[in-house]
């Protein structure tokens, strides 16, 4: 098993960050790496709920995605199982820190070979994803 972990402080409350995850109108704006857009087909934000969407790359390539929400603890934790290749589990944990929130983003691949093959994409993409979340919740770029 291989886990890619990213931690980021946001000058926003856990409630504000959770809303940006829970609300599909907001999530569609920031999910994914820089330059990508999204088209949601299903978004059932509850444990066991389906999330199907296309990520559209800067070159117009469509990347279909299918996931299931495994665990949701409001304003604290969301766990998503990516149910199409590449298979991974994403745990997003929100930790109150002073006047803001520390977000822990842990993406775990069961197959180490797959993780090694996509590491060069996943590591910067996760950082860009959190950059975009920061802009969504504060209107300003975040310091990593």
mmCIF file of N, CA and C in Angstrom:
data_model
loop_
_atom_site.group_PDB
_atom_site.id
_atom_site.type_symbol
_atom_site.label_atom_id
_atom_site.label_comp_id
_atom_site.label_asym_id
_atom_site.label_seq_id
_atom_site.Cartn_x
_atom_site.Cartn_y
_atom_site.Cartn_z
ATOM 1 N N UNK A 1 0.832 -1.183 0.000
ATOM 2 C CA UNK A 1 0.000 0.000 0.000
ATOM 3 C C UNK A 1 0.874 1.244 0.000
ATOM 4 N N UNK A 2 0.439 2.283 -0.709
ATOM 5 C CA UNK A 2 1.164 3.540 -0.760
ATOM 6 C C UNK A 2 0.192 4.684 -0.532
ATOM 7 N N UNK A 3 0.554 5.591 0.363
ATOM 8 C CA UNK A 3 -0.280 6.755 0.661
ATOM 9 C C UNK A 3 0.476 8.027 0.315
ATOM 10 N N UNK A 4 -0.187 8.908 -0.406
ATOM 11 C CA UNK A 4 0.324 10.251 -0.684
ATOM 12 C C UNK A 4 -0.410 11.184 0.262
ATOM 13 N N UNK A 5 0.346 11.863 1.127
ATOM 14 C CA UNK A 5 -0.262 12.735 2.136
ATOM 15 C C UNK A 5 0.129 14.184 1.895
ATOM 16 N N UNK A 6 -0.855 15.039 2.012
ATOM 17 C CA UNK A 6 -0.647 16.474 1.892
ATOM 18 C C UNK A 6 -1.379 17.129 3.050
ATOM 19 N N UNK A 7 -0.729 18.071 3.692
ATOM 20 C CA UNK A 7 -1.349 18.813 4.780
ATOM 21 C C UNK A 7 -1.294 20.291 4.431
ATOM 22 N N UNK A 8 -2.400 20.973 4.699
ATOM 23 C CA UNK A 8 -2.475 22.397 4.339
ATOM 24 C C UNK A 8 -3.289 23.138 5.386
ATOM 25 N N UNK A 9 -2.802 24.297 5.804
ATOM 26 C CA UNK A 9 -3.553 25.180 6.690
ATOM 27 C C UNK A 9 -4.378 26.140 5.839
ATOM 28 N N UNK A 10 -5.639 26.312 6.217
ATOM 29 C CA UNK A 10 -6.530 27.268 5.558
ATOM 30 C C UNK A 10 -7.038 28.265 6.584
ATOM 31 N N UNK A 11 -7.070 29.523 6.197
ATOM 32 C CA UNK A 11 -7.630 30.577 7.051
ATOM 33 C C UNK A 11 -9.144 30.572 6.876
ATOM 34 N N UNK A 12 -9.748 29.443 7.207
ATOM 35 C CA UNK A 12 -11.189 29.246 7.082
ATOM 36 C C UNK A 12 -11.590 28.179 8.098
ATOM 37 N N UNK A 13 -12.833 28.228 8.529
ATOM 38 C CA UNK A 13 -13.319 27.268 9.530
ATOM 39 C C UNK A 13 -13.534 25.886 8.909
ATOM 40 N N UNK A 14 -13.551 24.849 9.756
ATOM 41 C CA UNK A 14 -13.904 23.524 9.242
ATOM 42 C C UNK A 14 -15.275 23.533 8.552
ATOM 43 N N UNK A 15 -16.223 24.299 9.072
ATOM 44 C CA UNK A 15 -17.559 24.378 8.457
ATOM 45 C C UNK A 15 -17.480 24.941 7.047
ATOM 46 N N UNK A 16 -16.642 25.953 6.844
ATOM 47 C CA UNK A 16 -16.486 26.565 5.517
ATOM 48 C C UNK A 16 -15.869 25.576 4.539
ATOM 49 N N UNK A 17 -14.836 24.875 4.970
ATOM 50 C CA UNK A 17 -14.199 23.878 4.103
ATOM 51 C C UNK A 17 -15.150 22.719 3.808
ATOM 52 N N UNK A 18 -15.867 22.248 4.825
ATOM 53 C CA UNK A 18 -16.803 21.150 4.621
ATOM 54 C C UNK A 18 -17.881 21.540 3.611
ATOM 55 N N UNK A 19 -18.356 22.759 3.686
ATOM 56 C CA UNK A 19 -19.381 23.227 2.742
ATOM 57 C C UNK A 19 -18.859 23.207 1.308
ATOM 58 N N UNK A 20 -17.587 23.540 1.118
ATOM 59 C CA UNK A 20 -16.991 23.537 -0.227
ATOM 60 C C UNK A 20 -16.835 22.115 -0.769
ATOM 61 N N UNK A 21 -16.824 21.126 0.118
ATOM 62 C CA UNK A 21 -16.750 19.714 -0.285
ATOM 63 C C UNK A 21 -18.160 19.159 -0.503
ATOM 64 N N UNK A 22 -19.057 19.464 0.387
ATOM 65 C CA UNK A 22 -20.415 18.917 0.401
ATOM 66 C C UNK A 22 -21.314 19.480 -0.696
ATOM 67 N N UNK A 23 -21.079 20.698 -1.087
ATOM 68 C CA UNK A 23 -21.945 21.403 -2.033
ATOM 69 C C UNK A 23 -21.438 21.199 -3.467
ATOM 70 N N UNK A 24 -22.184 20.458 -4.303
ATOM 71 C CA UNK A 24 -21.683 20.161 -5.648
ATOM 72 C C UNK A 24 -21.477 21.407 -6.513
ATOM 73 N N UNK A 25 -22.238 22.472 -6.272
ATOM 74 C CA UNK A 25 -22.045 23.703 -7.052
ATOM 75 C C UNK A 25 -20.697 24.348 -6.742
ATOM 76 N N UNK A 26 -20.194 24.129 -5.545
ATOM 77 C CA UNK A 26 -18.877 24.648 -5.170
ATOM 78 C C UNK A 26 -17.776 23.652 -5.541
ATOM 79 N N UNK A 27 -18.013 22.384 -5.258
ATOM 80 C CA UNK A 27 -17.016 21.347 -5.523
ATOM 81 C C UNK A 27 -16.630 21.298 -6.997
ATOM 82 N N UNK A 28 -17.595 21.456 -7.872
ATOM 83 C CA UNK A 28 -17.332 21.396 -9.313
ATOM 84 C C UNK A 28 -16.332 22.483 -9.747
ATOM 85 N N UNK A 29 -16.271 23.587 -8.981
ATOM 86 C CA UNK A 29 -15.382 24.702 -9.348
ATOM 87 C C UNK A 29 -13.925 24.453 -8.983
ATOM 88 N N UNK A 30 -13.672 23.655 -7.945
ATOM 89 C CA UNK A 30 -12.287 23.537 -7.488
ATOM 90 C C UNK A 30 -11.698 22.127 -7.573
ATOM 91 N N UNK A 31 -12.503 21.107 -7.794
ATOM 92 C CA UNK A 31 -11.982 19.741 -7.750
ATOM 93 C C UNK A 31 -11.045 19.479 -8.923
ATOM 94 N N UNK A 32 -9.877 18.966 -8.632
ATOM 95 C CA UNK A 32 -8.936 18.569 -9.669
ATOM 96 C C UNK A 32 -7.761 19.512 -9.802
ATOM 97 N N UNK A 33 -6.796 19.119 -10.612
ATOM 98 C CA UNK A 33 -5.591 19.925 -10.813
ATOM 99 C C UNK A 33 -5.885 21.207 -11.588
ATOM 100 N N UNK A 34 -4.915 22.096 -11.550
ATOM 101 C CA UNK A 34 -4.987 23.359 -12.266
ATOM 102 C C UNK A 34 -5.279 23.125 -13.741
ATOM 103 N N UNK A 35 -6.218 23.894 -14.284
ATOM 104 C CA UNK A 35 -6.545 23.808 -15.704
ATOM 105 C C UNK A 35 -7.649 22.817 -16.030
ATOM 106 N N UNK A 36 -8.070 21.998 -15.048
ATOM 107 C CA UNK A 36 -9.132 21.022 -15.278
ATOM 108 C C UNK A 36 -10.489 21.608 -14.919
ATOM 109 N N UNK A 37 -11.519 21.125 -15.586
ATOM 110 C CA UNK A 37 -12.896 21.461 -15.224
ATOM 111 C C UNK A 37 -13.637 20.147 -14.997
ATOM 112 N N UNK A 38 -14.860 20.248 -14.498
ATOM 113 C CA UNK A 38 -15.628 19.058 -14.146
ATOM 114 C C UNK A 38 -17.048 19.137 -14.682
ATOM 115 N N UNK A 39 -17.592 17.966 -14.942
ATOM 116 C CA UNK A 39 -19.005 17.826 -15.305
ATOM 117 C C UNK A 39 -19.542 16.682 -14.446
ATOM 118 N N UNK A 40 -20.419 17.013 -13.474
ATOM 119 C CA UNK A 40 -20.961 16.012 -12.560
ATOM 120 C C UNK A 40 -22.193 15.359 -13.174
ATOM 121 N N UNK A 41 -22.282 14.041 -13.038
ATOM 122 C CA UNK A 41 -23.433 13.270 -13.511
ATOM 123 C C UNK A 41 -24.265 12.765 -12.341
ATOM 124 N N UNK A 42 -23.628 12.434 -11.233
ATOM 125 C CA UNK A 42 -24.312 11.976 -10.027
ATOM 126 C C UNK A 42 -23.496 12.452 -8.834
ATOM 127 N N UNK A 43 -24.184 12.947 -7.809
ATOM 128 C CA UNK A 43 -23.506 13.410 -6.597
ATOM 129 C C UNK A 43 -24.458 13.203 -5.428
ATOM 130 N N UNK A 44 -24.342 12.046 -4.787
ATOM 131 C CA UNK A 44 -25.205 11.663 -3.672
ATOM 132 C C UNK A 44 -24.354 11.676 -2.406
ATOM 133 N N UNK A 45 -24.265 12.843 -1.775
ATOM 134 C CA UNK A 45 -23.352 13.055 -0.653
ATOM 135 C C UNK A 45 -23.930 12.475 0.638
ATOM 136 N N UNK A 46 -23.769 11.170 0.752
ATOM 137 C CA UNK A 46 -24.142 10.435 1.964
ATOM 138 C C UNK A 46 -23.334 9.141 1.958
ATOM 139 N N UNK A 47 -23.131 8.521 3.127
ATOM 140 C CA UNK A 47 -22.385 7.262 3.143
ATOM 141 C C UNK A 47 -23.011 6.252 2.181
ATOM 142 N N UNK A 48 -22.182 5.695 1.304
ATOM 143 C CA UNK A 48 -22.637 4.759 0.281
ATOM 144 C C UNK A 48 -23.088 5.446 -0.989
ATOM 145 N N UNK A 49 -23.162 6.772 -0.973
ATOM 146 C CA UNK A 49 -23.635 7.533 -2.135
ATOM 147 C C UNK A 49 -22.647 7.535 -3.284
ATOM 148 N N UNK A 50 -23.191 7.584 -4.476
ATOM 149 C CA UNK A 50 -22.411 7.550 -5.715
ATOM 150 C C UNK A 50 -22.002 8.970 -6.130
ATOM 151 N N UNK A 51 -20.789 9.059 -6.681
ATOM 152 C CA UNK A 51 -20.309 10.311 -7.265
ATOM 153 C C UNK A 51 -19.669 9.952 -8.603
ATOM 154 N N UNK A 52 -20.341 10.329 -9.685
ATOM 155 C CA UNK A 52 -19.821 10.102 -11.041
ATOM 156 C C UNK A 52 -19.636 11.450 -11.712
ATOM 157 N N UNK A 53 -18.476 11.614 -12.346
ATOM 158 C CA UNK A 53 -18.191 12.880 -13.014
ATOM 159 C C UNK A 53 -17.093 12.701 -14.043
ATOM 160 N N UNK A 54 -17.017 13.672 -14.930
ATOM 161 C CA UNK A 54 -15.926 13.743 -15.900
ATOM 162 C C UNK A 54 -15.025 14.894 -15.497
ATOM 163 N N UNK A 55 -13.724 14.633 -15.500
ATOM 164 C CA UNK A 55 -12.741 15.706 -15.383
ATOM 165 C C UNK A 55 -12.269 15.980 -16.802
ATOM 166 N N UNK A 56 -12.285 17.243 -17.173
ATOM 167 C CA UNK A 56 -11.890 17.622 -18.523
ATOM 168 C C UNK A 56 -10.557 18.354 -18.431
ATOM 169 N N UNK A 57 -9.552 17.776 -19.085
ATOM 170 C CA UNK A 57 -8.217 18.346 -19.044
ATOM 171 C C UNK A 57 -8.102 19.601 -19.883
ATOM 172 N N UNK A 58 -7.029 20.348 -19.686
ATOM 173 C CA UNK A 58 -6.802 21.575 -20.449
ATOM 174 C C UNK A 58 -6.787 21.341 -21.963
ATOM 175 N N UNK A 59 -6.447 20.110 -22.379
ATOM 176 C CA UNK A 59 -6.411 19.787 -23.808
ATOM 177 C C UNK A 59 -7.748 19.252 -24.322
ATOM 178 N N UNK A 60 -8.780 19.228 -23.430
ATOM 179 C CA UNK A 60 -10.104 18.752 -23.817
ATOM 180 C C UNK A 60 -10.332 17.264 -23.588
ATOM 181 N N UNK A 61 -9.293 16.546 -23.143
ATOM 182 C CA UNK A 61 -9.456 15.123 -22.872
ATOM 183 C C UNK A 61 -10.409 14.918 -21.701
ATOM 184 N N UNK A 62 -11.370 14.009 -21.882
ATOM 185 C CA UNK A 62 -12.350 13.709 -20.845
ATOM 186 C C UNK A 62 -11.886 12.481 -20.064
ATOM 187 N N UNK A 63 -11.837 12.630 -18.738
ATOM 188 C CA UNK A 63 -11.409 11.551 -17.846
ATOM 189 C C UNK A 63 -12.598 11.159 -16.967
ATOM 190 N N UNK A 64 -13.313 10.072 -17.302
ATOM 191 C CA UNK A 64 -14.449 9.636 -16.478
ATOM 192 C C UNK A 64 -13.980 9.170 -15.098
ATOM 193 N N UNK A 65 -14.733 9.528 -14.078
ATOM 194 C CA UNK A 65 -14.425 9.149 -12.701
ATOM 195 C C UNK A 65 -15.670 8.597 -12.029
ATOM 196 N N UNK A 66 -15.477 7.576 -11.225
ATOM 197 C CA UNK A 66 -16.560 7.002 -10.437
ATOM 198 C C UNK A 66 -16.051 6.786 -9.022
ATOM 199 N N UNK A 67 -16.838 7.251 -8.058
ATOM 200 C CA UNK A 67 -16.462 7.126 -6.657
ATOM 201 C C UNK A 67 -17.693 6.837 -5.815
ATOM 202 N N UNK A 68 -17.409 6.453 -4.565
ATOM 203 C CA UNK A 68 -18.464 6.226 -3.591
ATOM 204 C C UNK A 68 -18.023 6.896 -2.286
ATOM 205 N N UNK A 69 -18.954 7.602 -1.652
ATOM 206 C CA UNK A 69 -18.675 8.201 -0.352
ATOM 207 C C UNK A 69 -18.764 7.099 0.704
ATOM 208 N N UNK A 70 -17.644 6.810 1.357
ATOM 209 C CA UNK A 70 -17.607 5.747 2.369
ATOM 210 C C UNK A 70 -17.990 6.246 3.747
ATOM 211 N N UNK A 71 -17.499 7.425 4.083
ATOM 212 C CA UNK A 71 -17.699 7.947 5.443
ATOM 213 C C UNK A 71 -17.820 9.464 5.365
ATOM 214 N N UNK A 72 -18.784 10.001 6.078
ATOM 215 C CA UNK A 72 -18.948 11.450 6.149
ATOM 216 C C UNK A 72 -19.215 11.823 7.597
ATOM 217 N N UNK A 73 -18.348 12.633 8.148
ATOM 218 C CA UNK A 73 -18.523 13.176 9.485
ATOM 219 C C UNK A 73 -18.509 14.695 9.309
ATOM 220 N N UNK A 74 -19.683 15.342 9.362
ATOM 221 C CA UNK A 74 -19.768 16.777 9.062
ATOM 222 C C UNK A 74 -18.711 17.608 9.787
ATOM 223 N N UNK A 75 -18.086 18.477 8.997
ATOM 224 C CA UNK A 75 -17.074 19.425 9.463
ATOM 225 C C UNK A 75 -15.830 18.750 10.043
ATOM 226 N N UNK A 76 -15.666 17.429 9.786
ATOM 227 C CA UNK A 76 -14.521 16.717 10.353
ATOM 228 C C UNK A 76 -13.800 15.793 9.363
ATOM 229 N N UNK A 77 -14.582 14.958 8.620
ATOM 230 C CA UNK A 77 -13.911 13.945 7.796
ATOM 231 C C UNK A 77 -14.825 13.457 6.668
ATOM 232 N N UNK A 78 -14.218 13.284 5.491
ATOM 233 C CA UNK A 78 -14.901 12.698 4.340
ATOM 234 C C UNK A 78 -13.956 11.660 3.755
ATOM 235 N N UNK A 79 -14.475 10.440 3.528
ATOM 236 C CA UNK A 79 -13.675 9.377 2.931
ATOM 237 C C UNK A 79 -14.367 8.946 1.641
ATOM 238 N N UNK A 80 -13.590 8.945 0.565
ATOM 239 C CA UNK A 80 -14.100 8.642 -0.769
ATOM 240 C C UNK A 80 -13.326 7.456 -1.332
ATOM 241 N N UNK A 81 -14.052 6.480 -1.855
ATOM 242 C CA UNK A 81 -13.425 5.338 -2.534
ATOM 243 C C UNK A 81 -13.572 5.562 -4.038
ATOM 244 N N UNK A 82 -12.444 5.666 -4.739
ATOM 245 C CA UNK A 82 -12.455 5.818 -6.198
ATOM 246 C C UNK A 82 -12.644 4.422 -6.771
ATOM 247 N N UNK A 83 -13.794 4.175 -7.410
ATOM 248 C CA UNK A 83 -14.185 2.815 -7.793
ATOM 249 C C UNK A 83 -13.884 2.457 -9.244
ATOM 250 N N UNK A 84 -13.118 3.297 -9.928
ATOM 251 C CA UNK A 84 -12.625 2.953 -11.264
ATOM 252 C C UNK A 84 -11.116 3.198 -11.260
ATOM 253 N N UNK A 85 -10.439 2.629 -12.236
ATOM 254 C CA UNK A 85 -8.977 2.751 -12.276
ATOM 255 C C UNK A 85 -8.559 4.209 -12.472
ATOM 256 N N UNK A 86 -7.519 4.635 -11.765
ATOM 257 C CA UNK A 86 -6.762 3.905 -10.765
ATOM 258 C C UNK A 86 -7.518 3.880 -9.428
ATOM 259 N N UNK A 87 -7.521 2.732 -8.778
ATOM 260 C CA UNK A 87 -8.274 2.544 -7.544
ATOM 261 C C UNK A 87 -7.511 3.133 -6.360
ATOM 262 N N UNK A 88 -8.214 3.961 -5.586
ATOM 263 C CA UNK A 88 -7.615 4.540 -4.382
ATOM 264 C C UNK A 88 -8.711 4.944 -3.411
ATOM 265 N N UNK A 89 -8.288 5.240 -2.211
ATOM 266 C CA UNK A 89 -9.166 5.741 -1.153
ATOM 267 C C UNK A 89 -8.624 7.098 -0.744
ATOM 268 N N UNK A 90 -9.489 8.102 -0.697
ATOM 269 C CA UNK A 90 -9.095 9.451 -0.303
ATOM 270 C C UNK A 90 -9.779 9.799 1.008
ATOM 271 N N UNK A 91 -8.980 10.123 2.023
ATOM 272 C CA UNK A 91 -9.504 10.581 3.311
ATOM 273 C C UNK A 91 -9.143 12.052 3.475
ATOM 274 N N UNK A 92 -10.158 12.872 3.653
ATOM 275 C CA UNK A 92 -9.979 14.307 3.885
ATOM 276 C C UNK A 92 -10.396 14.567 5.326
ATOM 277 N N UNK A 93 -9.448 15.032 6.143
ATOM 278 C CA UNK A 93 -9.717 15.291 7.554
ATOM 279 C C UNK A 93 -9.520 16.774 7.827
ATOM 280 N N UNK A 94 -10.486 17.367 8.518
ATOM 281 C CA UNK A 94 -10.465 18.787 8.857
ATOM 282 C C UNK A 94 -10.214 18.928 10.352
ATOM 283 N N UNK A 95 -9.122 19.602 10.693
ATOM 284 C CA UNK A 95 -8.717 19.749 12.088
ATOM 285 C C UNK A 95 -8.706 21.233 12.454
ATOM 286 N N UNK A 96 -9.580 21.661 13.405
ATOM 287 C CA UNK A 96 -9.552 23.066 13.822
ATOM 288 C C UNK A 96 -8.163 23.428 14.341
ATOM 289 N N UNK A 97 -7.636 24.554 13.848
ATOM 290 C CA UNK A 97 -6.298 25.000 14.237
ATOM 291 C C UNK A 97 -6.342 26.518 14.403
ATOM 292 N N UNK A 98 -6.286 26.979 15.631
ATOM 293 C CA UNK A 98 -6.347 28.423 15.875
ATOM 294 C C UNK A 98 -7.604 29.009 15.255
ATOM 295 N N UNK A 99 -7.419 30.013 14.404
ATOM 296 C CA UNK A 99 -8.545 30.662 13.731
ATOM 297 C C UNK A 99 -8.900 30.000 12.404
ATOM 298 N N UNK A 100 -8.251 28.904 12.082
ATOM 299 C CA UNK A 100 -8.487 28.259 10.794
ATOM 300 C C UNK A 100 -8.608 26.758 10.914
ATOM 301 N N UNK A 101 -8.152 26.084 9.870
ATOM 302 C CA UNK A 101 -8.284 24.627 9.791
ATOM 303 C C UNK A 101 -7.051 24.038 9.126
ATOM 304 N N UNK A 102 -6.562 22.945 9.690
ATOM 305 C CA UNK A 102 -5.539 22.159 9.018
ATOM 306 C C UNK A 102 -6.253 21.011 8.322
ATOM 307 N N UNK A 103 -6.046 20.913 7.025
ATOM 308 C CA UNK A 103 -6.661 19.857 6.224
ATOM 309 C C UNK A 103 -5.605 18.797 5.934
ATOM 310 N N UNK A 104 -5.967 17.553 6.205
ATOM 311 C CA UNK A 104 -5.103 16.406 5.897
ATOM 312 C C UNK A 104 -5.746 15.662 4.729
ATOM 313 N N UNK A 105 -4.985 15.457 3.669
ATOM 314 C CA UNK A 105 -5.452 14.833 2.431
ATOM 315 C C UNK A 105 -4.609 13.587 2.231
ATOM 316 N N UNK A 106 -5.184 12.411 2.483
ATOM 317 C CA UNK A 106 -4.448 11.155 2.415
ATOM 318 C C UNK A 106 -5.054 10.264 1.339
ATOM 319 N N UNK A 107 -4.298 10.062 0.262
ATOM 320 C CA UNK A 107 -4.750 9.286 -0.889
ATOM 321 C C UNK A 107 -3.967 7.972 -0.893
ATOM 322 N N UNK A 108 -4.684 6.861 -0.668
ATOM 323 C CA UNK A 108 -4.042 5.563 -0.506
ATOM 324 C C UNK A 108 -4.373 4.633 -1.659
ATOM 325 N N UNK A 109 -3.330 4.129 -2.288
ATOM 326 C CA UNK A 109 -3.443 3.158 -3.375
ATOM 327 C C UNK A 109 -3.098 1.784 -2.812
ATOM 328 N N UNK A 110 -3.963 0.797 -3.024
ATOM 329 C CA UNK A 110 -3.705 -0.563 -2.548
ATOM 330 C C UNK A 110 -2.568 -1.213 -3.332
ATOM 331 N N UNK A 111 -2.449 -0.857 -4.614
ATOM 332 C CA UNK A 111 -1.427 -1.441 -5.483
ATOM 333 C C UNK A 111 -0.232 -0.489 -5.555
ATOM 334 N N UNK A 112 0.864 -0.888 -4.935
ATOM 335 C CA UNK A 112 2.067 -0.054 -4.891
ATOM 336 C C UNK A 112 2.610 0.244 -6.286
ATOM 337 N N UNK A 113 2.508 -0.723 -7.192
ATOM 338 C CA UNK A 113 3.011 -0.496 -8.560
ATOM 339 C C UNK A 113 2.230 0.615 -9.258
ATOM 340 N N UNK A 114 0.931 0.618 -9.076
ATOM 341 C CA UNK A 114 0.102 1.687 -9.658
ATOM 342 C C UNK A 114 0.473 3.020 -9.026
ATOM 343 N N UNK A 115 0.623 3.036 -7.704
ATOM 344 C CA UNK A 115 0.984 4.275 -7.006
ATOM 345 C C UNK A 115 2.307 4.831 -7.530
ATOM 346 N N UNK A 116 3.284 3.967 -7.712
ATOM 347 C CA UNK A 116 4.583 4.417 -8.223
ATOM 348 C C UNK A 116 4.454 4.960 -9.645
ATOM 349 N N UNK A 117 3.590 4.336 -10.436
ATOM 350 C CA UNK A 117 3.423 4.766 -11.830
ATOM 351 C C UNK A 117 2.743 6.129 -11.936
ATOM 352 N N UNK A 118 1.878 6.464 -10.979
ATOM 353 C CA UNK A 118 1.133 7.729 -11.065
ATOM 354 C C UNK A 118 1.663 8.801 -10.103
ATOM 355 N N UNK A 119 2.675 8.488 -9.313
ATOM 356 C CA UNK A 119 3.195 9.431 -8.307
ATOM 357 C C UNK A 119 3.564 10.779 -8.917
ATOM 358 N N UNK A 120 4.174 10.766 -10.091
ATOM 359 C CA UNK A 120 4.599 12.018 -10.719
ATOM 360 C C UNK A 120 3.412 12.908 -11.104
ATOM 361 N N UNK A 121 2.230 12.323 -11.220
ATOM 362 C CA UNK A 121 1.009 13.079 -11.516
ATOM 363 C C UNK A 121 0.288 13.434 -10.222
ATOM 364 N N UNK A 122 0.163 12.456 -9.327
ATOM 365 C CA UNK A 122 -0.643 12.613 -8.116
ATOM 366 C C UNK A 122 -0.088 13.679 -7.180
ATOM 367 N N UNK A 123 1.213 13.662 -6.941
ATOM 368 C CA UNK A 123 1.786 14.599 -5.967
ATOM 369 C C UNK A 123 1.517 16.057 -6.340
ATOM 370 N N UNK A 124 1.860 16.516 -7.532
ATOM 371 C CA UNK A 124 1.566 17.921 -7.862
ATOM 372 C C UNK A 124 0.064 18.176 -8.025
ATOM 373 N N UNK A 125 -0.679 17.186 -8.523
ATOM 374 C CA UNK A 125 -2.124 17.368 -8.714
ATOM 375 C C UNK A 125 -2.831 17.593 -7.383
ATOM 376 N N UNK A 126 -2.427 16.860 -6.341
ATOM 377 C CA UNK A 126 -3.032 17.050 -5.029
ATOM 378 C C UNK A 126 -2.750 18.452 -4.495
ATOM 379 N N UNK A 127 -1.550 18.932 -4.686
ATOM 380 C CA UNK A 127 -1.214 20.297 -4.262
ATOM 381 C C UNK A 127 -2.063 21.322 -5.023
ATOM 382 N N UNK A 128 -2.182 21.142 -6.329
ATOM 383 C CA UNK A 128 -2.990 22.061 -7.142
ATOM 384 C C UNK A 128 -4.459 22.010 -6.742
ATOM 385 N N UNK A 129 -4.946 20.829 -6.415
ATOM 386 C CA UNK A 129 -6.320 20.678 -5.960
ATOM 387 C C UNK A 129 -6.555 21.525 -4.707
ATOM 388 N N UNK A 130 -5.631 21.450 -3.756
ATOM 389 C CA UNK A 130 -5.776 22.228 -2.525
ATOM 390 C C UNK A 130 -5.570 23.715 -2.773
ATOM 391 N N UNK A 131 -4.728 24.070 -3.739
ATOM 392 C CA UNK A 131 -4.612 25.485 -4.134
ATOM 393 C C UNK A 131 -5.970 26.001 -4.583
ATOM 394 N N UNK A 132 -6.637 25.224 -5.404
ATOM 395 C CA UNK A 132 -7.948 25.622 -5.937
ATOM 396 C C UNK A 132 -8.999 25.680 -4.832
ATOM 397 N N UNK A 133 -8.941 24.747 -3.873
ATOM 398 C CA UNK A 133 -9.850 24.801 -2.728
ATOM 399 C C UNK A 133 -9.624 26.092 -1.943
ATOM 400 N N UNK A 134 -8.376 26.452 -1.754
ATOM 401 C CA UNK A 134 -8.067 27.693 -1.030
ATOM 402 C C UNK A 134 -8.673 28.915 -1.686
ATOM 403 N N UNK A 135 -8.577 28.977 -2.989
ATOM 404 C CA UNK A 135 -9.189 30.098 -3.723
ATOM 405 C C UNK A 135 -10.705 30.067 -3.556
ATOM 406 N N UNK A 136 -11.294 28.870 -3.591
ATOM 407 C CA UNK A 136 -12.749 28.725 -3.430
ATOM 408 C C UNK A 136 -13.224 29.234 -2.085
ATOM 409 N N UNK A 137 -12.498 28.923 -1.006
ATOM 410 C CA UNK A 137 -12.997 29.272 0.326
ATOM 411 C C UNK A 137 -12.544 30.636 0.830
ATOM 412 N N UNK A 138 -11.451 31.155 0.290
ATOM 413 C CA UNK A 138 -10.963 32.448 0.799
ATOM 414 C C UNK A 138 -10.887 33.514 -0.293
ATOM 415 N N UNK A 139 -10.903 33.088 -1.545
ATOM 416 C CA UNK A 139 -10.736 34.036 -2.630
ATOM 417 C C UNK A 139 -9.285 34.379 -2.901
ATOM 418 N N UNK A 140 -8.386 33.802 -2.091
ATOM 419 C CA UNK A 140 -6.958 34.104 -2.210
ATOM 420 C C UNK A 140 -6.147 32.816 -2.304
ATOM 421 N N UNK A 141 -5.013 32.862 -2.998
ATOM 422 C CA UNK A 141 -4.125 31.686 -3.009
ATOM 423 C C UNK A 141 -3.656 31.365 -1.598
ATOM 424 N N UNK A 142 -3.417 30.090 -1.305
ATOM 425 C CA UNK A 142 -2.970 29.642 0.005
ATOM 426 C C UNK A 142 -1.472 29.421 0.011
ATOM 427 N N UNK A 143 -0.873 29.611 1.151
ATOM 428 C CA UNK A 143 0.550 29.314 1.329
ATOM 429 C C UNK A 143 0.671 27.829 1.647
ATOM 430 N N UNK A 144 1.539 27.127 0.903
ATOM 431 C CA UNK A 144 1.683 25.689 1.140
ATOM 432 C C UNK A 144 2.722 25.422 2.206
#
